[in-house]
Coordinates of C-alpha atoms in Angstrom, one line a residue:
M478 CA 0.0 0.0 0.0
R479 CA 2.8 2.4 0.8
G480 CA 4.5 1.8 -2.6
R481 CA 1.2 2.2 -4.4
L482 CA 0.5 5.5 -2.7
A483 CA 4.0 6.7 -3.6
L484 CA 3.5 5.6 -7.2
L485 CA 0.2 7.4 -7.3
V486 CA 1.6 10.6 -6.0
A487 CA 4.6 10.4 -8.3
A488 CA 2.3 9.9 -11.3
V489 CA 0.0 12.8 -10.3
G490 CA 3.1 15.0 -9.6
V491 CA 4.6 14.2 -13.0
L492 CA 1.3 14.9 -14.8
V493 CA 0.9 18.2 -13.0
M494 CA 4.5 19.2 -13.7
V495 CA 4.2 18.3 -17.3
A496 CA 0.9 20.3 -17.6
F497 CA 2.6 23.2 -15.9
L498 CA 6.2 23.2 -17.2
V499 CA 5.6 22.4 -20.8
P500 CA 3.6 25.6 -21.5
L501 CA 6.0 27.5 -19.3
A502 CA 8.9 26.2 -21.4
V503 CA 7.2 27.2 -24.6
L504 CA 6.5 30.6 -23.1
V505 CA 10.2 31.0 -22.1
R506 CA 11.3 30.3 -25.7
T507 CA 8.7 32.7 -27.1
V508 CA 9.7 35.4 -24.7
A509 CA 13.4 34.9 -25.5
A510 CA 12.8 35.1 -29.3
D511 CA 10.6 38.2 -28.9
R512 CA 13.2 39.9 -26.7
A513 CA 15.9 39.3 -29.3
T514 CA 13.6 40.5 -32.1
V515 CA 12.7 43.7 -30.2
R516 CA 16.4 44.4 -29.5
A517 CA 17.2 44.0 -33.2
A518 CA 14.3 46.1 -34.2
A519 CA 15.4 48.8 -31.8
D520 CA 18.9 48.8 -33.2
A521 CA 17.5 49.1 -36.7
Q522 CA 15.2 51.9 -35.7
G523 CA 18.3 53.8 -34.6
L524 CA 19.4 53.9 -38.3
V525 CA 16.1 55.4 -39.5
A526 CA 17.2 59.0 -39.0
V527 CA 20.6 58.5 -40.5
V528 CA 19.2 56.6 -43.6
G529 CA 16.5 59.1 -44.1
T530 CA 18.8 62.2 -44.2
A531 CA 22.5 61.4 -44.5
D532 CA 24.5 60.7 -47.6
P533 CA 25.4 57.1 -48.6
G534 CA 28.9 57.4 -47.2
T535 CA 27.7 58.4 -43.7
V536 CA 25.0 55.7 -43.9
R537 CA 27.7 53.0 -44.8
L538 CA 29.8 54.0 -41.8
T539 CA 26.9 53.9 -39.4
V540 CA 25.7 50.5 -40.7
D541 CA 29.2 49.0 -40.4
H542 CA 29.5 50.3 -36.9
L543 CA 26.1 48.8 -35.9
A544 CA 26.9 45.4 -37.4
A545 CA 30.2 45.3 -35.6
D546 CA 28.5 46.1 -32.2
S547 CA 25.5 43.8 -32.5
G548 CA 27.1 40.9 -34.4
R549 CA 24.1 40.7 -36.7
E550 CA 23.7 41.1 -40.4
V551 CA 22.6 44.7 -41.2
S552 CA 21.9 45.9 -44.7
V553 CA 20.4 49.1 -46.2
F554 CA 18.7 49.0 -49.5
L555 CA 18.6 52.5 -51.1
P556 CA 16.0 53.5 -53.7
D557 CA 18.5 53.5 -56.5
G558 CA 19.4 49.9 -55.9
T559 CA 22.6 50.5 -53.8
V560 CA 23.2 48.0 -50.9
L561 CA 25.1 49.3 -48.0
G562 CA 26.4 47.0 -45.2
V563 CA 26.2 43.2 -45.8
R564 CA 25.5 42.7 -49.5
V565 CA 22.6 40.2 -49.8
P566 CA 20.1 39.8 -52.5
R567 CA 16.7 41.4 -52.1
T568 CA 14.3 39.2 -50.4
P569 CA 10.5 39.2 -50.7
A570 CA 10.3 41.0 -47.3
V571 CA 12.6 43.7 -48.6
A572 CA 10.5 44.1 -51.7
L573 CA 7.4 44.5 -49.6
A574 CA 9.0 47.0 -47.3
A575 CA 10.1 49.1 -50.3
R576 CA 6.4 49.8 -50.7
G577 CA 6.3 51.4 -47.3
Q578 CA 5.4 48.4 -45.0
S579 CA 7.7 47.4 -42.1
L580 CA 7.5 43.7 -41.0
T581 CA 9.2 40.7 -39.4
V582 CA 9.3 37.3 -41.1
E583 CA 10.9 34.0 -40.4
S584 CA 13.7 32.8 -42.6
A585 CA 16.1 29.9 -42.8
A586 CA 18.8 32.0 -41.1
G587 CA 16.6 33.2 -38.3
R588 CA 14.2 36.0 -38.0
E589 CA 14.3 38.8 -40.7
V590 CA 13.4 42.3 -39.6
V591 CA 12.8 44.9 -42.4
I592 CA 12.0 48.6 -41.7
A593 CA 10.8 51.0 -44.4
V594 CA 12.4 54.5 -44.3
Q595 CA 10.4 57.2 -46.0
G596 CA 11.3 60.8 -46.6
R597 CA 14.3 60.5 -48.8
P598 CA 14.1 62.6 -51.9
D599 CA 14.9 59.6 -54.2
G600 CA 12.3 57.3 -52.7
T601 CA 11.8 54.7 -49.9
A602 CA 14.9 53.0 -48.4
V603 CA 14.8 49.7 -46.5
I604 CA 16.8 48.7 -43.4
R605 CA 17.2 44.9 -43.1
T606 CA 18.7 42.9 -40.2
V607 CA 18.6 39.2 -39.3
V608 CA 18.4 37.8 -35.8
P609 CA 20.2 34.4 -35.9
R610 CA 18.7 31.3 -34.4
A611 CA 21.3 31.2 -31.6
E612 CA 20.3 34.7 -30.4
L613 CA 16.6 33.8 -30.6
T614 CA 17.2 30.8 -28.2
A615 CA 19.8 32.4 -26.0
G616 CA 19.3 31.4 -22.4
V617 CA 16.4 29.1 -23.3
T618 CA 18.3 25.8 -22.6
R619 CA 19.5 27.0 -19.2
A620 CA 15.9 28.1 -18.3
W621 CA 14.6 24.7 -19.4
L622 CA 17.2 23.0 -17.2
V623 CA 16.2 25.1 -14.2
L624 CA 12.5 24.3 -14.9
A625 CA 13.3 20.6 -15.2
L626 CA 15.2 20.6 -11.9
L627 CA 12.4 22.5 -10.3
G628 CA 9.9 19.9 -11.5
V629 CA 12.1 17.0 -10.3
L630 CA 12.5 18.7 -6.9
L631 CA 8.8 19.2 -6.5
V632 CA 8.1 15.6 -7.4
L633 CA 10.7 14.4 -4.8
V634 CA 9.2 16.7 -2.2
G635 CA 5.7 15.3 -3.1
L636 CA 7.1 11.7 -2.7
A637 CA 8.6 12.5 0.6
V638 CA 5.3 14.0 1.9
A639 CA 3.3 11.1 0.4
D640 CA 5.7 8.5 2.0
R641 CA 5.3 10.2 5.4
L642 CA 1.5 10.3 5.0
A643 CA 1.5 6.6 3.8
R644 CA 3.4 5.6 7.0
T645 CA 0.7 7.2 9.1
L646 CA -1.8 4.9 7.3
V647 CA 0.3 1.7 6.8
R648 CA 1.6 1.5 10.4
P649 CA -1.9 1.4 12.0
I650 CA -3.1 -1.1 9.4
A651 CA -0.1 -3.3 10.0
D652 CA -0.8 -3.1 13.8
L653 CA -4.4 -4.1 13.1
G654 CA -3.2 -7.1 11.0
A655 CA -0.7 -8.2 13.7
V656 CA -3.4 -8.0 16.5
S657 CA -5.8 -9.9 14.2
H658 CA -3.3 -12.7 13.8
R659 CA -2.7 -12.8 17.5
L660 CA -6.4 -13.1 18.2
A661 CA -6.6 -15.9 15.6
N662 CA -3.9 -17.7 17.5
A663 CA -6.1 -17.5 20.7
E664 CA -4.1 -14.6 22.3
L665 CA -7.3 -13.0 23.4
D666 CA -5.6 -10.4 25.6
A667 CA -4.1 -8.8 22.5
R668 CA -5.2 -5.2 21.9
V669 CA -4.4 -2.6 19.3
E670 CA -3.5 1.0 20.1
P671 CA -5.9 3.3 18.1
A672 CA -3.8 5.5 15.7
G673 CA -4.0 7.1 12.3
P674 CA -7.0 8.6 10.7
A675 CA -10.4 8.6 12.3
E676 CA -11.6 5.7 10.2
L677 CA -8.7 3.5 11.3
R678 CA -9.1 4.5 14.9
E679 CA -12.7 3.4 14.7
V680 CA -11.7 0.1 13.2
A681 CA -9.1 -0.4 16.0
G682 CA -11.8 0.3 18.6
A683 CA -14.1 -2.2 16.9
L684 CA -11.4 -4.8 16.9
N685 CA -10.7 -4.3 20.6
H686 CA -14.4 -4.5 21.4
L687 CA -14.6 -7.7 19.4
A688 CA -11.8 -9.2 21.3
E689 CA -13.4 -8.3 24.6
R690 CA -16.7 -9.7 23.4
I691 CA -15.0 -13.0 22.4
Q692 CA -13.5 -13.2 25.9
V693 CA -16.9 -12.7 27.5
L694 CA -18.6 -15.3 25.3
L695 CA -15.8 -17.9 25.9
R696 CA -16.0 -17.3 29.6
E697 CA -19.7 -17.8 29.6
E698 CA -19.4 -20.9 27.5
R699 CA -16.7 -22.3 29.8
E700 CA -18.9 -21.6 32.9
Q701 CA -21.8 -23.4 31.3
V702 CA -19.8 -26.4 30.2
A703 CA -18.1 -26.6 33.5
D704 CA -21.4 -26.4 35.3
L705 CA -22.9 -29.0 33.1
S706 CA -19.9 -31.3 33.5
H707 CA -20.0 -31.0 37.3
R708 CA -23.7 -31.8 37.3
L709 CA -22.9 -35.0 35.5
R710 CA -20.5 -36.1 38.2
T711 CA -23.3 -37.0 40.6
P712 CA -25.1 -39.5 38.3
L713 CA -21.6 -40.9 37.4
T714 CA -21.0 -41.5 41.0
V715 CA -24.4 -43.2 41.4
L716 CA -23.6 -45.3 38.2
R717 CA -20.3 -46.4 39.7
L718 CA -21.9 -47.4 43.0
E719 CA -24.6 -49.4 41.1
A720 CA -21.9 -51.1 39.1
E721 CA -20.0 -52.1 42.1
S722 CA -23.1 -53.5 43.7
L723 CA -23.7 -56.0 40.9
R724 CA -23.2 -59.6 41.9
D725 CA -21.6 -60.7 38.6
P726 CA -17.9 -59.5 38.8
D727 CA -17.6 -59.4 35.0
D728 CA -20.6 -57.2 34.6
A729 CA -19.5 -55.0 37.5
A730 CA -16.0 -54.6 35.9
R731 CA -17.5 -53.8 32.5
L732 CA -19.9 -51.2 33.8
T733 CA -17.2 -49.7 36.1
S734 CA -14.9 -49.4 33.1
A735 CA -17.7 -47.7 31.1
A736 CA -18.3 -45.3 34.0
D737 CA -14.5 -44.5 34.1
G738 CA -14.5 -43.8 30.4
L739 CA -17.5 -41.5 30.7
E740 CA -15.8 -39.7 33.6
R741 CA -12.6 -39.3 31.5
A742 CA -14.7 -37.8 28.7
V743 CA -16.4 -35.3 31.1
T744 CA -12.9 -34.4 32.5
G745 CA -11.7 -33.8 28.9
V746 CA -14.7 -31.5 28.2
I747 CA -13.8 -29.4 31.2
R748 CA -10.1 -29.3 30.2
Q749 CA -11.0 -28.3 26.6
A750 CA -13.3 -25.6 27.9
R751 CA -10.4 -24.2 29.9
W752 CA -8.0 -24.4 27.0
R753 CA -10.2 -22.1 24.9
S754 CA -9.2 -19.2 27.0
T755 CA -5.6 -20.2 27.9
P756 CA -4.2 -22.4 25.1
A757 CA -2.2 -25.3 26.5
E758 CA 1.2 -26.1 25.2
G759 CA -0.2 -29.4 23.8
G760 CA -0.2 -32.6 25.6
G761 CA 1.3 -35.9 24.6
C762 CA 0.7 -39.6 25.1
D763 CA 1.8 -43.1 23.9
A764 CA -0.5 -43.9 21.0
A765 CA 0.3 -47.6 21.2
A766 CA -0.9 -47.8 24.9
V767 CA -4.1 -45.7 24.3
V768 CA -5.1 -47.6 21.1
A769 CA -4.4 -51.0 22.8
E770 CA -6.5 -50.0 25.8
R771 CA -9.5 -48.8 23.7
V772 CA -9.4 -51.7 21.3
A773 CA -9.4 -54.1 24.3
F774 CA -12.5 -52.3 25.6
W775 CA -14.3 -52.5 22.2
S776 CA -13.2 -56.1 21.6
V777 CA -15.8 -57.3 24.1
L778 CA -18.6 -55.7 22.1
A779 CA -17.1 -57.1 18.9
E780 CA -17.2 -60.6 20.3
D781 CA -20.8 -60.2 21.4
T782 CA -21.8 -59.0 17.9
G783 CA -19.9 -61.7 16.0
R784 CA -17.3 -59.3 14.5
T785 CA -13.8 -60.5 13.7
L786 CA -11.3 -57.9 15.0
T787 CA -7.8 -57.8 13.5
L788 CA -5.3 -55.8 15.4
D789 CA -2.0 -54.8 13.9
L790 CA -0.3 -52.8 16.6
A791 CA 3.3 -51.6 16.1
P792 CA 5.5 -52.1 19.2
G793 CA 5.5 -49.0 21.4
P794 CA 6.0 -46.6 22.6
L795 CA 4.6 -44.4 19.8
P796 CA 4.6 -40.8 21.3
V797 CA 2.2 -38.4 19.6
R798 CA 1.4 -34.7 20.2
V799 CA -2.1 -35.1 21.5
A800 CA -3.5 -35.7 25.0
G801 CA -4.4 -39.2 25.9
D802 CA -8.1 -38.5 26.6
E803 CA -8.5 -36.7 23.2
L804 CA -6.9 -39.6 21.4
A805 CA -9.1 -42.1 23.3
A806 CA -12.2 -40.1 22.3
A807 CA -11.0 -40.1 18.7
V808 CA -10.5 -43.9 18.7
D809 CA -13.9 -44.4 20.4
A810 CA -15.5 -42.3 17.7
L811 CA -13.9 -44.3 14.8
L812 CA -14.6 -47.7 16.4
G813 CA -18.1 -46.6 17.4
N814 CA -18.8 -45.8 13.7
V815 CA -18.0 -49.4 12.8
F816 CA -20.5 -50.8 15.2
A817 CA -23.1 -48.1 14.4
H818 CA -23.0 -48.2 10.6
T819 CA -22.1 -51.8 9.7
P820 CA -24.3 -54.9 10.3
D821 CA -23.4 -57.5 13.0
G822 CA -20.7 -60.0 11.9
T823 CA -18.8 -57.4 9.8
P824 CA -15.1 -57.9 10.3
F825 CA -12.9 -54.8 10.8
T826 CA -9.2 -54.1 11.2
V827 CA -7.3 -51.7 13.5
R828 CA -3.8 -50.8 12.4
L829 CA -1.3 -48.6 14.1
G830 CA 2.2 -47.8 12.9
R831 CA 4.7 -45.2 11.7
D832 CA 4.1 -43.5 8.3
A833 CA 6.5 -40.9 7.0
G834 CA 7.5 -39.5 10.3
R835 CA 4.0 -39.6 11.7
V836 CA 1.9 -42.2 13.6
A837 CA -1.0 -43.5 11.5
L838 CA -4.1 -45.1 12.9
T839 CA -6.2 -46.9 10.3
V840 CA -9.7 -48.4 11.0
A841 CA -11.0 -50.4 8.0
D842 CA -14.2 -52.4 7.8
A843 CA -15.9 -54.6 5.2
G844 CA -19.2 -52.9 5.6
P845 CA -21.3 -50.8 3.1
G846 CA -18.8 -47.9 3.2
L847 CA -19.1 -44.3 4.3
P848 CA -22.5 -42.6 3.9
A849 CA -22.7 -40.2 0.9
G850 CA -21.2 -36.8 1.7
S851 CA -19.4 -37.9 4.8
A852 CA -16.0 -37.4 3.2
R853 CA -16.7 -33.7 3.1
R854 CA -17.5 -33.5 6.8
G855 CA -14.3 -32.1 8.2
A856 CA -15.9 -29.7 10.6
S857 CA -18.9 -29.9 12.9
R858 CA -22.2 -28.6 11.5
A859 CA -25.1 -27.9 13.9
G860 CA -23.0 -29.3 16.7
S861 CA -22.1 -32.7 15.1
T862 CA -21.1 -34.3 11.9
G863 CA -23.3 -37.3 12.6
L864 CA -20.3 -39.6 12.5
G865 CA -18.2 -38.2 15.3
L866 CA -15.5 -37.5 12.6
D867 CA -15.1 -33.9 13.9
I868 CA -13.7 -35.4 17.2
A869 CA -11.1 -37.4 15.2
D870 CA -10.4 -34.5 12.9
R871 CA -9.8 -32.1 15.8
A872 CA -7.4 -34.6 17.5
A873 CA -5.5 -35.0 14.2
R874 CA -5.2 -31.2 13.7
T875 CA -4.2 -30.7 17.3
S876 CA -1.2 -33.0 16.8
G877 CA -0.3 -31.4 13.4
G878 CA -1.7 -34.3 11.3
R879 CA -4.9 -34.8 9.3
L880 CA -7.9 -37.1 8.9
E881 CA -8.2 -39.1 5.7
L882 CA -11.4 -40.9 4.6
G883 CA -11.6 -43.4 1.8
G884 CA -12.8 -46.9 0.7
G885 CA -11.2 -50.3 0.6
P886 CA -10.4 -52.3 -2.6
G887 CA -13.3 -54.6 -1.9
G888 CA -15.6 -52.0 -0.5
G889 CA -16.1 -50.8 3.1
A890 CA -14.8 -47.7 4.8
V891 CA -11.1 -46.9 5.5
V892 CA -10.5 -44.1 7.9
T893 CA -6.8 -43.0 8.6
L894 CA -5.9 -40.8 11.5
Q895 CA -2.5 -39.1 10.9
L896 CA -0.9 -38.0 14.2
G897 CA 2.1 -35.7 14.5
P898 CA 5.0 -36.9 16.6
A899 CA 5.4 -35.6 20.2
R900 CA 7.7 -32.6 20.7
P901 CA 11.2 -33.5 21.8

C-alpha cells in the first residue's frame, strides 16, 4: 500500500509538472525570441534618422558600426538599388518593405526584420537585419534545465510527503493485522492502540471491542460447560456405585470401566473448555498404549456382535502430540462408527504404525462404506457431523496431522488418522 500510494503521488506529480512546465517552457522560448527581435528592431530603428537624411557614405559607416557592435547582419537598400552593409540579394520581405510596410518574417537563417524608411528625396529605403537562431534561443536551454530541476525537486518533495502520510496509514493497518493474527492464535488479551485517521481508529476500537466480546462469550461458555460437567459427576458416582453392587464380577467390571470412560470424557470436556481461554502447550501420550486399551474395551462388544477384530499394533512406545483422553475419544469415535454403521458380523481391522515421520491409525471395515457426503465433513455442523469425525479430525489437527477418509479395494470404509510426533 505504501508503494502504491507513492507511485500514485509520483504519477500525479509528473502529470501536474508536465501540464505546468511544458507551457512554461514554450513561453520562455517565445519570450526569448521576442526579446531578441525587439532588440534587433530597436537597433535598426536607430538607423532610420541617418538613412533618411544622410549621404550614402555616412550611412555606410553607421551601418558597419552597428553590425560590428551587434554581431548581426545589417543591410540598407537605397531606392537607386545600392546595398550598404552586408551585401545580400533582395528578399520578398525587402521588396514588400520598399512599398512602405515594415514587417518581421521567419527565414532559414533566423528572423528577418525589415523597416521602411520614407522621406528620402529619391524614394523609400529599407533597413534589413537578421536575428540568428542562436540569439533567438539564447538562455532558453538554461531556463529549461532550471524548470526541469524544479519539477524533479517538486516531485521528490511530493514523494517525501506522500511517504510520510503513507506511513501514518500503513503502520496502523499493520498493527491491526498483527493483532488480528494474535487473536486468531487465541491470544485474546491482544489489543491494538488506536492510531492514524479517524476511520482507522474506529476500526481499531471495533477490533478491541470484538476481542473483549469474544472473551466474555468464551468465559460464559466455559462456565456453562463446567457447570454441566460438574452436574454429570453426581449421576456418574451413582452409576459407579450401582456397578460395584452387581453380583456378577464381569458385569461389574465392565460397567465400572464404562463409567470410568465417561468420567474421563467429562474431564476432557472441562479441560478443553479451559484451553479455549488459555491455550495449552499441547499434551502428549503413547498412541500404542491408548489404542491398545481402547481396542481391548471394544473387543468385548465385537465378540458379542460376532465381528472379527484384526489388530495390527506396532511395538511401542509411539509418542504423539495429542492428549491421551483426546486420542481415546477419537479412537472411540472411529470404532463406534464401525458398530453403528455396519451390520453385526462385519469384520474390521485396526492398524497402528509409523508413516513418513507420523503415527498412522487406520480403521478399516468390510461394511457398506461411508455414507454419501461424509468425506466432506471435516468440521462440525449444527453441533455434530453425525459420524463423530469432527472429534477425530480435531485430534489430528491438534497434533499437526490430518484425517483421511476413503474406501477399501473390496468395499467398506477406510479411515486413517495421521498424528504428529510428540515434541522433543
